[in-house]
Amino acid sequence: MQTATVERRKIVTKIPADPAKAARFDPNRPLRVAAYCRVSTDLDDQLNSYETQKAYYTEYIRKNPKWRFAGIYADEGISGTQVKKRESFLRMISDCENGKIDLILIKSVSRYARNIVDCISYIRILKSLGIAIYFEEQNINTLTEDSETYIGIYGVLAQAESENISANIKWGIRKRMESGSYNCNFNLLGYRRDKLTKEIVIIPEEAEAVKKIYSLYIQGNTLEQIKEYLESRQIKTSRGKYEWSKAGIKAILTNEKYVGDSLLGKTYTTLTLPHRKIENKGEGVQYFIEGSHPPIVSRTVF
């Protein structure tokens, strides 16, 4: 028995292209060009460096009739080894993903990234979007076939330079610790470092709060009870807040600086990238300086 063939009618619906997205691939459309730079960490130098680079790139981009200015993105120089600390860089990547940029100008590979993994991974992300990075110093366009090889070489050199600088800085810090001339962090309740003399000075009102914490603990109060006492009397923390934590109170009770001594080298930074600060539990050398500054509590109380 023969079965009848049912003819299915095909329905074709045309979905028009998004004009905004289609325009991105129009060869006659001006390229939206942005520039990325890392500037000095010194406030005055940073301002001058940023303004100079902004003026240079603005003029450079706008004098090209086939380009349209898409902005300047700048981060502080200290964040070169870790992309997650570079807010402007991440904002630039986001703008690229949202179709706001077609081409990025950067002075050199070392300005872009000193971490080879981040360096290559973000280039590939942008490459997949059809967005090029042009490194002026090395004359490299990331959309060319052999660009990744050259960038890899320059990236490795930049990372090695960063690691070498880190090792030199650590050596300098260690030498200053050995001589007792290292100015360690003193953002503590009760203390400040004088901006002119660099000497450690006691802040009387805050010092009274420190003494009270020790007194309450000696009297048998728990950390929770001390916390309640401080908050009920609106006594501020070292950060100017009225909310205390038990961990913060314990840190005050166990900090040798309150008796006038300093233990240097409590943490250390890894040499390899990404640099990480780790608590020193004996892996690295430490230096103990007795009587390094005025005490707030006596040795007996401490």
Short mmCIF file of C-alpha atoms in Angstrom, two decimals, residues 81-191:
data_model
loop_
_atom_site.label_atom_id
_atom_site.label_comp_id
_atom_site.label_asym_id
_atom_site.label_seq_id
_atom_site.Cartn_x
_atom_site.Cartn_y
_atom_site.Cartn_z
CA THR A 81 52.15 43.07 36.86
CA GLN A 82 48.50 42.41 37.75
CA VAL A 83 45.67 43.32 35.39
CA LYS A 84 43.04 42.98 38.14
CA LYS A 85 44.49 46.10 39.81
CA ARG A 86 44.28 48.17 36.62
CA GLU A 87 40.81 49.71 36.59
CA SER A 88 41.23 51.73 33.40
CA PHE A 89 42.63 48.74 31.52
CA LEU A 90 39.64 46.59 32.48
CA ARG A 91 37.27 49.44 31.56
CA MET A 92 38.98 49.64 28.17
CA ILE A 93 38.51 45.89 27.60
CA SER A 94 34.84 46.24 28.56
CA ASP A 95 34.41 49.12 26.09
CA CYS A 96 36.01 46.94 23.40
CA GLU A 97 33.57 44.13 24.13
CA ASN A 98 30.71 46.65 23.90
CA GLY A 99 31.82 47.73 20.43
CA LYS A 100 33.12 51.20 21.34
CA ILE A 101 36.73 50.73 20.18
CA ASP A 102 38.30 49.35 16.98
CA LEU A 103 42.00 50.04 17.54
CA ILE A 104 44.18 50.64 20.62
CA LEU A 105 47.49 52.50 20.54
CA ILE A 106 50.11 51.68 23.20
CA LYS A 107 53.66 53.01 23.41
CA SER A 108 55.30 49.63 24.13
CA VAL A 109 54.65 46.04 25.23
CA SER A 110 56.06 46.80 28.70
CA ARG A 111 53.47 49.57 29.13
CA TYR A 112 50.73 47.10 28.22
CA ALA A 113 51.65 44.26 30.62
CA ARG A 114 54.65 42.87 32.49
CA ASN A 115 52.90 39.55 33.03
CA ILE A 116 53.25 37.34 29.95
CA VAL A 117 50.09 35.33 30.72
CA ASP A 118 47.90 38.47 30.94
CA CYS A 119 49.72 39.97 27.97
CA ILE A 120 48.83 37.15 25.57
CA SER A 121 45.38 36.30 26.97
CA TYR A 122 43.96 39.82 26.54
CA ILE A 123 45.48 40.16 23.08
CA ARG A 124 43.62 36.98 22.09
CA ILE A 125 40.36 38.28 23.58
CA LEU A 126 40.61 41.46 21.54
CA LYS A 127 41.78 39.56 18.46
CA SER A 128 38.64 37.43 18.59
CA LEU A 129 36.64 40.67 18.50
CA GLY A 130 38.61 41.91 15.50
CA ILE A 131 40.24 44.66 17.56
CA ALA A 132 43.91 45.43 17.07
CA ILE A 133 46.52 46.75 19.46
CA TYR A 134 49.36 48.68 17.87
CA PHE A 135 52.60 48.90 19.86
CA GLU A 136 54.42 51.97 18.59
CA GLU A 137 57.89 51.22 19.96
CA GLN A 138 58.03 47.69 18.53
CA ASN A 139 55.92 48.48 15.42
CA ILE A 140 53.64 45.48 16.08
CA ASN A 141 49.99 45.14 15.08
CA THR A 142 48.31 42.28 16.96
CA LEU A 143 46.09 41.35 14.01
CA THR A 144 49.07 40.35 11.87
CA GLU A 145 49.90 36.66 11.63
CA ASP A 146 53.27 36.60 13.43
CA SER A 147 52.50 39.31 16.02
CA GLU A 148 52.00 36.90 18.94
CA THR A 149 55.50 35.47 18.54
CA TYR A 150 57.13 38.90 18.75
CA ILE A 151 54.86 40.03 21.58
CA GLY A 152 55.72 36.85 23.48
CA ILE A 153 59.43 37.67 23.22
CA TYR A 154 58.98 41.29 24.31
CA GLY A 155 56.53 40.21 27.02
CA VAL A 156 59.02 37.73 28.50
CA LEU A 157 61.70 40.44 28.55
CA ALA A 158 59.29 42.88 30.24
CA GLN A 159 58.35 40.27 32.86
CA ALA A 160 62.01 39.45 33.52
CA GLU A 161 62.74 43.15 33.95
CA SER A 162 59.87 43.49 36.42
CA GLU A 163 61.08 40.50 38.44
CA ASN A 164 64.62 41.91 38.47
CA ILE A 165 63.35 45.29 39.70
CA SER A 166 61.34 43.52 42.42
CA ALA A 167 64.45 41.61 43.56
CA ASN A 168 66.48 44.84 43.71
CA ILE A 169 63.77 46.60 45.74
CA LYS A 170 63.60 43.68 48.18
CA TRP A 171 67.39 43.76 48.56
CA GLY A 172 67.25 47.50 49.34
CA ILE A 173 64.49 47.02 51.91
CA ARG A 174 66.41 44.18 53.58
CA LYS A 175 69.54 46.33 53.85
CA ARG A 176 67.56 49.17 55.45
CA MET A 177 66.03 46.69 57.89
CA GLU A 178 69.50 45.45 58.83
CA SER A 179 70.65 49.00 59.60
CA GLY A 180 67.43 49.87 61.44
CA SER A 181 66.68 52.73 59.02
CA TYR A 182 63.64 51.15 57.35
CA ASN A 183 60.48 53.24 57.82
CA CYS A 184 57.82 50.59 58.34
CA ASN A 185 54.10 51.25 58.18
CA PHE A 186 52.70 53.09 61.20
CA ASN A 187 49.02 53.54 60.38
CA LEU A 188 48.16 52.38 63.86
CA LEU A 189 45.74 53.64 66.48
CA GLY A 190 47.76 55.96 68.70
CA TYR A 191 50.66 56.61 66.30
#
